[in-house]
Coordinates of C-alpha atoms and ligand atoms in Angstrom, one line a residue:
X225 CA -12.3 -39.6 -29.6
X226 CA -9.8 -37.1 -28.0
X227 CA -8.6 -37.5 -24.6
X228 CA -9.9 -35.1 -22.0
X229 CA -8.1 -33.3 -19.5
X230 CA -6.0 -35.4 -17.2
X231 CA -6.6 -35.5 -13.5
X232 CA -4.5 -36.6 -10.4
X233 CA -5.0 -36.9 -6.9
X234 CA -1.9 -36.2 -4.4
X235 CA -2.1 -36.4 -0.6
X236 CA 0.1 -34.2 1.5
X237 CA 0.7 -33.6 5.2
X238 CA 1.5 -30.1 4.8
X239 CA 1.0 -28.4 1.5
X240 CA 2.4 -24.9 0.4
X241 CA 0.6 -22.8 -1.9
X242 CA 3.3 -20.6 -3.5
X243 CA 6.9 -21.0 -4.4
X244 CA 8.4 -17.7 -3.6
X245 CA 11.2 -17.2 -0.9
X246 CA 8.6 -17.5 1.9
X247 CA 7.0 -20.5 0.4
X248 CA 10.2 -22.6 -0.6
X249 CA 11.6 -21.9 2.6
X250 CA 8.4 -23.2 4.5
X251 CA 8.3 -26.3 2.4
X252 CA 11.9 -27.1 3.0
X253 CA 11.8 -26.4 6.7
X254 CA 8.8 -28.6 7.1
X255 CA 10.4 -31.4 5.1
X256 CA 13.4 -31.0 7.1
X257 CA 11.2 -31.5 10.2
X258 CA 10.0 -34.9 8.6
X259 CA 6.7 -33.8 6.9
X260 CA 5.5 -35.2 3.6
X261 CA 5.3 -31.8 1.8
X262 CA 3.7 -30.8 -1.6
X263 CA 4.7 -27.5 -3.0
X264 CA 2.5 -25.7 -5.4
X265 CA 3.7 -22.9 -7.8
X266 CA 1.8 -21.2 -10.6
X267 CA 4.9 -20.5 -12.7
X268 CA 7.1 -23.3 -14.2
X269 CA 10.0 -22.6 -12.0
X270 CA 10.6 -22.0 -8.2
X271 CA 11.7 -18.5 -6.7
X272 CA 8.6 -16.3 -7.0
X273 CA 8.7 -12.5 -8.0
X274 CA 11.8 -12.2 -5.7
X275 CA 14.1 -14.5 -7.8
X276 CA 12.4 -14.3 -11.2
X277 CA 11.1 -10.8 -11.6
X278 CA 12.2 -8.7 -8.6
X279 CA 15.1 -8.6 -6.1
X280 CA 17.7 -10.9 -7.9
X281 CA 17.3 -9.8 -11.6
X282 CA 17.2 -6.1 -10.3
X283 CA 20.5 -6.6 -8.2
X284 CA 22.1 -8.0 -11.2
X285 CA 21.3 -4.7 -13.3
X286 CA 22.1 -2.6 -10.5
X287 CA 25.6 -4.1 -10.5
X288 CA 25.8 -3.3 -14.1
X289 CA 24.8 0.4 -13.4
X290 CA 27.5 0.6 -10.7
X291 CA 30.2 -0.7 -13.1
X292 CA 29.1 1.9 -15.6
X293 CA 29.0 4.7 -13.0
X294 CA 32.2 3.8 -11.3
X295 CA 34.2 3.7 -14.8
X296 CA 32.5 6.8 -15.7
X297 CA 33.3 8.7 -12.5
X298 CA 37.0 7.4 -12.3
X299 CA 37.9 9.9 -15.0
X300 CA 38.4 12.7 -12.2
X301 CA 41.0 10.4 -10.7
X302 CA 43.1 10.0 -13.7
X303 CA 41.8 6.7 -15.5
X304 CA 39.5 7.2 -18.3
X305 CA 37.5 4.4 -19.9
X306 CA 35.7 4.6 -23.2
X307 CA 32.1 5.2 -23.4
X308 CA 30.2 1.7 -22.6
X309 CA 28.9 -0.2 -25.8
X310 CA 25.6 -1.8 -24.5
X311 CA 24.5 -5.2 -26.1
X312 CA 21.1 -5.6 -24.5
X313 CA 20.5 -9.0 -25.7
X314 CA 23.7 -10.0 -23.8
X315 CA 22.8 -8.1 -20.7
X316 CA 19.6 -9.8 -20.7
X317 CA 20.9 -13.4 -21.1
X318 CA 23.5 -12.8 -18.2
X319 CA 20.7 -11.6 -16.0
X320 CA 18.6 -14.6 -16.9
X321 CA 21.7 -16.9 -16.3
X322 CA 21.9 -15.6 -12.8
X323 CA 18.4 -16.2 -11.8
X324 CA 18.5 -19.7 -13.9
X325 CA 21.2 -20.8 -11.6
X326 CA 19.3 -20.1 -8.5
X327 CA 15.9 -21.5 -10.1
X328 CA 18.0 -24.8 -10.9
X329 CA 19.4 -24.7 -7.2
X330 CA 15.8 -24.4 -5.8
X331 CA 14.6 -27.5 -8.0
X332 CA 17.8 -29.5 -6.8
X333 CA 17.0 -28.8 -3.2
X334 CA 13.5 -29.7 -3.4
X335 CA 14.4 -33.0 -4.9
X336 CA 16.9 -33.6 -2.2
X337 CA 14.0 -33.1 0.6
X338 CA 11.8 -35.0 -1.3
X339 CA 9.4 -32.4 -1.6
X340 CA 6.7 -32.9 -4.5
X341 CA 6.5 -29.7 -6.5
X342 CA 3.2 -29.4 -8.8
X343 CA 3.3 -26.6 -11.3
X344 CA 0.1 -24.8 -12.0
X345 CA -2.5 -22.3 -10.4
X346 CA -3.6 -23.7 -7.0
X347 CA -7.1 -22.8 -5.5
X348 CA -9.0 -23.9 -2.4
X349 CA -11.8 -26.3 -3.2
X350 CA -12.3 -27.0 0.7
X351 CA -10.6 -26.6 4.0
X352 CA -8.7 -29.8 3.1
X353 CA -8.0 -29.6 -0.6
X354 CA -6.6 -27.3 -3.4
X355 CA -7.1 -27.9 -7.1
X356 CA -4.1 -27.4 -9.2
X357 CA -4.5 -26.5 -12.9
X358 CA -1.5 -26.9 -14.8
X359 CA -0.7 -25.1 -18.2
X360 CA -1.4 -28.2 -20.0
X361 CA -4.8 -28.3 -18.6
X362 CA -4.1 -31.2 -16.1
X363 CA -5.9 -30.8 -12.8
X364 CA -4.4 -32.2 -9.7
X365 CA -6.5 -32.4 -6.4
X366 CA -4.2 -32.0 -3.6
X367 CA -5.7 -33.4 -0.2
X368 CA -3.7 -31.7 2.8
X369 CA -3.7 -32.1 6.7
X370 CA -2.1 -28.4 7.1
X371 CA -1.7 -25.9 4.6
X372 CA 0.7 -22.8 4.3
X373 CA -0.3 -19.9 2.0
X374 CA 2.4 -17.9 0.7
X375 CA 1.0 -16.6 -2.7
X376 CA 2.5 -13.0 -2.5
X377 CA 1.5 -10.0 -4.2
X378 CA 1.3 -8.0 -7.6
X379 CA 1.9 -4.5 -8.7
X380 CA -0.7 -1.9 -7.9
X381 CA -2.5 -0.6 -11.1
X382 CA -3.7 2.8 -11.7
X383 CA -7.2 1.9 -13.4
X384 CA -7.3 5.0 -15.9
X385 CA -3.7 4.1 -17.0
X386 CA -3.4 2.5 -20.6
X387 CA -1.9 -0.9 -19.6
X388 CA -2.5 -2.4 -23.0
X389 CA 0.1 0.1 -24.4
X390 CA 3.6 -1.7 -24.2
X391 CA 5.2 1.7 -23.5
X392 CA 3.4 1.5 -20.0
X393 CA 5.6 -0.6 -17.9
X394 CA 5.4 -2.3 -14.6
X395 CA 8.7 -3.7 -12.7
X396 CA 8.4 -6.9 -14.5
X397 CA 8.4 -5.4 -17.9
X398 CA 11.2 -3.1 -16.9
X399 CA 13.4 -5.8 -15.9
X400 CA 13.0 -7.4 -19.1
X401 CA 15.0 -4.7 -20.9
X402 CA 13.1 -4.6 -24.3
X403 CA 14.8 -1.4 -25.1
X404 CA 16.4 1.9 -23.6
X405 CA 13.7 4.5 -23.7
X406 CA 15.1 8.0 -24.4
X407 CA 12.9 9.7 -22.1
X408 CA 11.4 7.6 -19.2
X409 CA 9.0 8.9 -16.7
X410 CA 9.0 6.7 -13.2
X411 CA 5.7 7.2 -11.4
X412 CA 6.4 6.6 -7.7
X413 CA 9.6 7.5 -5.9
X414 CA 9.6 4.4 -3.7
X415 CA 12.2 1.5 -3.7
X416 CA 11.4 0.1 -7.1
X417 CA 11.0 3.2 -9.0
X418 CA 14.4 4.5 -7.8
X419 CA 16.0 1.2 -8.1
X420 CA 14.8 0.9 -11.8
X421 CA 15.6 4.6 -12.2
X422 CA 19.2 3.7 -11.4
X423 CA 19.3 1.0 -13.9
X424 CA 17.8 3.1 -16.9
X425 CA 19.9 6.2 -16.1
X426 CA 23.1 3.9 -16.4
X427 CA 21.8 2.7 -19.6
X428 CA 21.6 6.1 -20.9
X429 CA 17.7 6.9 -20.5
X430 CA 16.7 10.6 -19.6
X431 CA 14.9 10.1 -16.2
X432 CA 12.0 11.9 -14.7
X433 CA 10.4 10.9 -11.4
X434 CA 7.0 11.9 -10.1
X435 CA 6.3 11.1 -6.3
X436 CA 3.1 11.9 -4.4
X437 CA 4.7 12.6 -1.1
X438 CA 7.0 15.5 -0.2
X439 CA 9.9 13.0 -0.1
X440 CA 11.2 10.2 -2.1
X441 CA 11.0 6.7 0.0
X442 CA 8.5 8.4 2.2
X443 CA 8.8 5.9 5.2
X444 CA 12.8 6.7 5.7
X445 CA 14.0 9.7 7.9
X446 CA 14.7 12.6 5.5
X447 CA 18.3 13.2 6.7
X448 CA 19.2 9.6 5.4
X449 CA 17.5 10.3 2.1
X450 CA 19.1 13.6 1.5
X451 CA 22.5 12.4 0.2
X452 CA 20.8 10.1 -2.2
X453 CA 18.5 13.1 -3.5
X454 CA 21.2 15.5 -3.8
X455 CA 22.9 12.9 -6.2
X456 CA 20.1 11.9 -8.3
X457 CA 18.8 15.4 -8.7
X458 CA 21.9 16.2 -10.5
X459 CA 21.6 12.9 -12.7
X460 CA 18.0 12.9 -13.5
X461 CA 16.1 15.6 -15.6
X462 CA 13.4 16.1 -13.1
X463 CA 12.2 14.8 -9.8
X464 CA 8.7 16.1 -9.0
X465 CA 7.5 15.8 -5.6
X466 CA 4.0 16.4 -4.1
X467 CA 3.0 15.9 -7.7
X468 CA 0.0 13.5 -9.0
X469 CA -0.1 11.9 -12.6
X470 CA -3.6 13.0 -13.7
X471 CA -3.8 11.2 -17.1
X472 CA -1.7 9.1 -19.5
X473 CA -2.9 9.2 -23.2
X474 CA -1.1 7.0 -25.9
X475 CA 0.0 9.0 -28.9
X476 CA 2.1 7.9 -32.0
X477 CA 5.3 9.7 -30.8
X478 CA 4.9 8.6 -27.1
X479 CA 2.7 8.6 -23.9
X480 CA 1.5 12.0 -23.2
X481 CA 1.4 12.3 -19.4
X482 CA -0.8 15.0 -17.6
X483 CA 0.5 16.3 -14.1
X484 CA -0.8 18.2 -11.1
X485 CA 1.6 19.5 -8.7
X486 CA 3.8 22.3 -7.6
X487 CA 6.7 22.5 -10.0
X488 CA 5.6 20.1 -12.7
X489 CA 4.3 20.9 -16.2
X490 CA 0.7 20.4 -17.3
X491 CA 1.8 17.7 -19.5
X492 CA 4.6 16.1 -21.3
X493 CA 5.6 13.4 -23.7
X494 CA 7.7 10.3 -22.8
X495 CA 8.8 7.3 -24.8
X496 CA 8.0 4.8 -21.7
X497 CA 6.4 5.3 -18.5
X498 CA 7.2 2.9 -15.5
X499 CA 4.5 2.7 -12.8
X500 CA 5.8 1.4 -9.4
X501 CA 3.2 2.7 -6.8
X502 CA 3.3 -0.1 -4.4
X503 CA 2.1 -3.8 -4.4
X504 CA -1.4 -5.7 -3.5
X505 CA -1.7 -8.8 -1.8
X506 CA -3.0 -11.8 -3.9
X507 CA -5.3 -13.1 -1.1
X508 CA -8.4 -12.7 -3.3
X509 CA -7.2 -15.2 -6.0
X510 CA -7.2 -18.4 -4.4
X511 CA -10.9 -19.1 -3.5
X512 CA -9.9 -18.7 0.1
X513 CA -13.6 -18.5 0.9
X514 CA -14.1 -22.3 -0.1
X515 CA -11.8 -23.1 2.9
X516 CA -13.3 -20.5 5.2
X517 CA -10.1 -18.3 5.4
X518 CA -10.9 -14.7 6.2
X519 CA -9.7 -12.5 3.4
X520 CA -9.9 -8.5 4.0
X521 CA -11.2 -6.2 1.2
X522 CA -7.6 -5.5 -0.1
X523 CA -6.8 -9.2 -0.3
X524 CA -4.6 -9.4 3.2
X525 CA -5.1 -12.4 5.2
X526 CA -4.5 -11.8 8.9
X527 CA -2.6 -14.2 11.0
X528 CA -1.5 -14.5 14.8
X529 CA 2.1 -14.4 16.0
X530 CA 2.4 -18.3 14.9
X531 CA 1.1 -17.4 11.4
X532 CA -2.2 -19.2 11.8
X533 CA -5.2 -17.9 9.9
X534 CA -8.6 -18.0 11.3
X535 CA -8.6 -21.5 10.3
X536 CA -6.4 -23.4 12.7
X537 CA -4.7 -25.9 10.4
X538 CA -4.2 -23.3 7.7
X539 CA -1.2 -20.7 8.0
X540 CA -0.4 -17.9 5.8
X541 CA 3.0 -15.9 5.5
X542 CA 4.7 -13.4 3.5
X543 CA 3.4 -10.4 1.3
X544 CA -0.2 -11.8 1.7
X545 CA -0.3 -11.3 5.4
X546 CA 0.7 -7.7 5.5
X547 CA 3.6 -5.1 5.2
X548 CA 6.3 -4.8 4.9
X549 CA 6.4 -6.9 1.7
X550 CA 9.9 -8.2 1.9
X551 CA 11.4 -11.5 1.0
X552 CA 13.6 -11.6 4.3
X553 CA 10.3 -11.1 6.2
X554 CA 8.5 -14.0 4.4
X555 CA 11.4 -16.2 4.9
X556 CA 11.1 -16.1 8.7
X557 CA 7.5 -16.1 8.7
X558 CA 7.8 -19.2 6.4
X559 CA 10.1 -21.1 9.0
X560 CA 7.8 -20.3 11.7
X561 CA 4.6 -21.6 10.0
X562 CA 6.5 -24.8 9.1
X563 CA 7.6 -25.3 12.6
X564 CA 4.4 -24.7 14.5
X565 CA 2.9 -27.1 11.7
X566 CA 5.1 -29.6 12.6
X567 CA 4.4 -29.2 16.2
X568 CA 7.0 -26.9 17.5
X569 CA 6.5 -23.9 19.7
X570 CA 7.8 -21.3 17.3
X571 CA 6.5 -17.8 17.0
X572 CA 7.2 -14.8 14.8
X573 CA 9.0 -12.3 17.2
X574 CA 11.7 -10.3 15.4
X575 CA 12.2 -6.8 16.9
X576 CA 12.8 -5.3 13.5
X577 CA 12.7 -6.1 9.8
X578 CA 15.3 -4.1 8.1
X579 CA 14.7 -2.1 4.7
X580 CA 17.1 -1.4 2.2
X581 CA 16.9 0.6 -1.0
X582 CA 19.7 -0.7 -3.5
X583 CA 19.9 2.9 -5.0
X584 CA 23.3 4.7 -5.6
X585 CA 24.0 5.2 -2.7
X586 CA 22.0 2.7 -1.2
X587 CA 19.8 3.6 1.9
X588 CA 19.3 1.1 4.7
X589 CA 17.5 1.4 8.1
X590 CA 16.0 -0.6 10.9
X591 CA 14.3 -0.6 14.2
X592 CA 13.0 2.8 15.3
X593 CA 13.2 5.8 12.8
X594 CA 13.7 9.2 14.2
X595 CA 10.1 10.0 12.8
X596 CA 8.6 7.2 14.4
X597 CA 10.4 8.0 17.9
X598 CA 9.1 11.6 17.8
X599 CA 5.4 10.5 17.1
X600 CA 5.6 8.0 19.9
X601 CA 7.2 10.5 22.2
X602 CA 10.1 8.3 22.9
X603 CA 13.3 10.1 24.2
X604 CA 16.5 9.4 22.6
X605 CA 20.1 10.3 21.8
X606 CA 21.1 10.6 18.4
X607 CA 24.3 10.6 16.6
X608 CA 25.1 10.8 12.9
X609 CA 28.7 9.9 11.7
X610 CA 29.8 11.6 8.4
X611 CA 31.4 9.3 5.9
X612 CA 33.7 12.3 5.1
X613 CA 35.7 11.5 7.9
X614 CA 35.9 7.8 6.9
X615 CA 39.1 6.7 5.3
X616 CA 37.6 3.8 3.4
X617 CA 34.7 6.1 2.1
X618 CA 37.1 8.6 0.8
X619 CA 39.3 5.8 -0.8
X620 CA 36.3 4.8 -2.9
X621 CA 35.6 8.2 -3.9
X622 CA 32.2 8.3 -2.0
X623 CA 32.3 10.7 1.1
X624 CA 28.4 11.7 1.1
X625 CA 27.3 8.7 3.3
X626 CA 26.0 9.1 6.8
X627 CA 25.6 6.5 9.5
X628 CA 23.0 7.4 12.2
X629 CA 22.2 5.5 15.5
X630 CA 19.4 6.3 17.9
X631 CA 19.8 5.2 21.4
X632 CA 17.5 5.1 24.5
X633 CA 18.2 8.2 26.6
X634 CA 19.5 6.9 30.0
X635 CA 20.3 3.3 29.1
X636 CA 22.1 4.0 25.7
X637 CA 20.2 0.9 24.3
X638 CA 20.2 1.2 20.5
X639 CA 16.7 1.9 19.1
X640 CA 17.2 2.3 15.6
X641 CA 20.0 2.9 13.0
X642 CA 20.1 4.0 9.4
X643 CA 22.8 4.5 6.7
X644 CA 23.0 5.9 3.5
X645 CA 26.3 5.2 1.4
X646 CA 27.9 2.6 -0.4
X647 CA 27.0 -1.0 0.8
X648 CA 24.6 0.4 3.4
X649 CA 22.6 -2.7 2.5
X650 CA 25.3 -5.0 3.9
X651 CA 26.3 -2.7 6.8
X652 CA 22.6 -2.5 8.5
X653 CA 23.0 -6.4 9.2
X654 CA 25.2 -5.3 12.0
X655 CA 22.8 -2.9 13.6
X656 CA 20.0 -5.4 13.4
X657 CA 22.3 -7.9 15.5
X658 CA 23.0 -5.3 18.0
X659 CA 19.3 -4.5 18.4
X660 CA 18.2 -8.2 18.8
X661 CA 20.9 -8.7 21.3
X662 CA 19.7 -5.7 23.4
X663 CA 23.3 -3.8 22.7
X664 CA 23.9 -0.3 23.9
X665 CA 26.2 2.4 22.5
X666 CA 29.1 1.2 24.6
X667 CA 28.8 -2.3 23.5
X668 CA 29.0 -1.2 19.6
X669 CA 31.7 1.5 20.3
X670 CA 33.8 -1.0 22.3
X671 CA 33.3 -3.8 19.6
X672 CA 36.6 -3.8 17.3
X673 CA 35.6 -3.0 13.8
X674 CA 38.4 -3.8 11.2
X675 CA 40.1 -0.6 9.7
X676 CA 39.7 0.7 7.2
X677 CA 36.2 -0.3 6.4
X678 CA 32.6 1.3 6.1
X679 CA 31.6 -0.9 9.1
X680 CA 33.4 1.3 11.3
X681 CA 31.0 4.1 10.9
X682 CA 28.6 2.3 13.1
X683 CA 31.2 1.9 15.9
X684 CA 32.2 5.7 15.3
X685 CA 28.3 6.7 15.6
X686 CA 28.1 4.7 18.9
X687 CA 31.2 6.4 20.1
X688 CA 29.6 9.7 19.5
X689 CA 27.0 8.7 21.8
X690 CA 29.3 7.7 24.5
X691 CA 31.6 10.6 24.1
X692 CA 34.6 8.6 23.5
X693 CA 34.7 9.3 19.5
X694 CA 38.4 10.7 18.4
X695 CA 38.0 10.3 14.5
X696 CA 35.8 13.6 14.7
X697 CA 36.0 16.6 17.1
X698 CA 32.9 17.1 19.0
X699 CA 32.5 20.3 21.4
X700 CA 32.3 19.4 24.9
Ligands
NAD933 P1 6.7 1.6 -2.3 O1 5.4 1.8 -1.5 O2 7.8 1.3 -1.8 O3 6.7 3.0 -3.1 C1 5.7 3.4 -4.0 C2 5.7 5.0 -4.0 O4 4.9 5.5 -4.7 C3 5.6 5.7 -2.6 O5 6.7 6.5 -2.5 C4 4.2 6.3 -2.9 O6 4.2 7.5 -2.1 C5 4.3 6.7 -4.5 N1 2.9 6.9 -5.0 C6 1.8 6.0 -4.7 N2 0.7 6.5 -5.7 C7 1.3 7.5 -6.3 C8 1.0 8.0 -7.4 N3 -0.4 7.7 -7.9 N4 1.7 9.0 -8.1 C9 2.9 9.1 -7.8 N5 3.4 8.4 -6.6 C10 2.7 7.6 -6.1 O7 6.3 0.6 -3.6 P2 7.1 -0.2 -4.6 O8 8.5 0.8 -4.8 O9 6.1 -0.2 -5.7 O10 7.5 -1.4 -4.0 C11 6.7 -2.5 -3.8 C12 6.9 -3.2 -2.8 O11 8.0 -4.1 -3.1 C13 7.3 -2.5 -1.6 O12 6.7 -3.2 -0.3 C14 8.8 -2.7 -1.2 O13 9.2 -2.6 0.0 C15 9.0 -4.0 -2.0 N6 10.3 -3.9 -2.7 C16 11.5 -3.9 -1.9 C17 12.6 -3.8 -2.5 C18 14.0 -3.7 -1.6 O14 13.8 -4.5 -0.6 N7 15.0 -3.5 -1.9 C19 12.9 -3.7 -3.9 C20 11.8 -3.6 -4.4 C21 10.4 -3.8 -4.0

């Protein structure tokens, strides 16, 4: 007689379904507020897409790309390095080391807080229980008083593409660095597509990008995209805008891709194709109907400002509740859900969720974009400080950057800001704080920024609005 699958029962005051940045934050916050918490994660480690196959490994590889480019470009300034030798196995294990350190850190944080972690795929079986199936077949029934759904999203697939061919990649495959394709096509000129283009270009691939809209990173103002576009246009073989991929056919020598668009060829052969055309929520994969939770036809679960679903004791956070699908949004929503579940009067009322493309140069923006201001008929004053006038930008050899600020006409209150340039992703945080604090251009301009830094450029942009700028000449 063989043993049948094992089964367990657990009881939780709060169960969190999904162990990504939103989920583990919610679990830890709830535990810190005195709740007894069970955290369910389908993969054998915590951290979700962001830590394991997203934000963190991509940032490690983007750092590698930056080192390669900086060494290469410094030749013009009198220091020449030899061509890099790439040991892909070593790069991969370094990248995995970075994620493992954080995985281990999260497991330790869960232990310190006495959060029980159950590894396996969890699905609702009622409005007060979730069944978890672990890899070894063990079934665990988790009975809960309250639940927080944090199940994230998955890459959008285009049904006619041949996904069973390993030369067709999604972002997870691309981060695996199985090989360096000679000719790589990237479908989708959004954030994932352009970040991975940066990595593979540094590794030596010839890059082509195809984007449906008339601009890469379509959600961002065009003037912030232009410096990035100019640089990558020189580096990459092709950037086809307003172009559609009509077919991808596997052939012995590569993937034959058909195009429809103004400048693209009818078809071309590539060694690999990376598809990065957005992500879809995972709301349909958890038997939400068993708990009576409303999920829309795309898989989104709608919530109120306290992160409650239509079922009062069940909350949802992160990618599964809507765009933007960003870890830093999920983390804040996770805290709100945990606090409300623990009886606190919290609500998600952030004025903005910043966006960053960690390309080279980086692009970051927050608050109102200029496009949105125009569409909404909001009157604004605008200033754009050119980094060519920043001593720090010149000293690092990157003068193409721009820092832009939009302020309300009349009051000078900051409405939005954006930057393109080295470290823009770090610099945008100051603008976010200024918006949250209700600062105006004078507040920002009178704030003493250390010299010489790139952070000064936000102060200078604000001074351009106030009329007090001396670092450039403005006609009066
Ligand atoms: P995205 O929405 O940022 O970009 C997808 C791009 O593909 C868009 O520009 C879109 O116009 C284009 N597109 C759509 N269908 C197409 C088609 N058939 N052919 C050609 N182009 C097409 O999506 P993504 O880059 O896949 O990223 C997914 C999610 O992950 C986003 O929500 C993004 O914000 C998030 N993410 C964020 C970061 C970051 O914060 N740095 C990094 C990676 C991913």
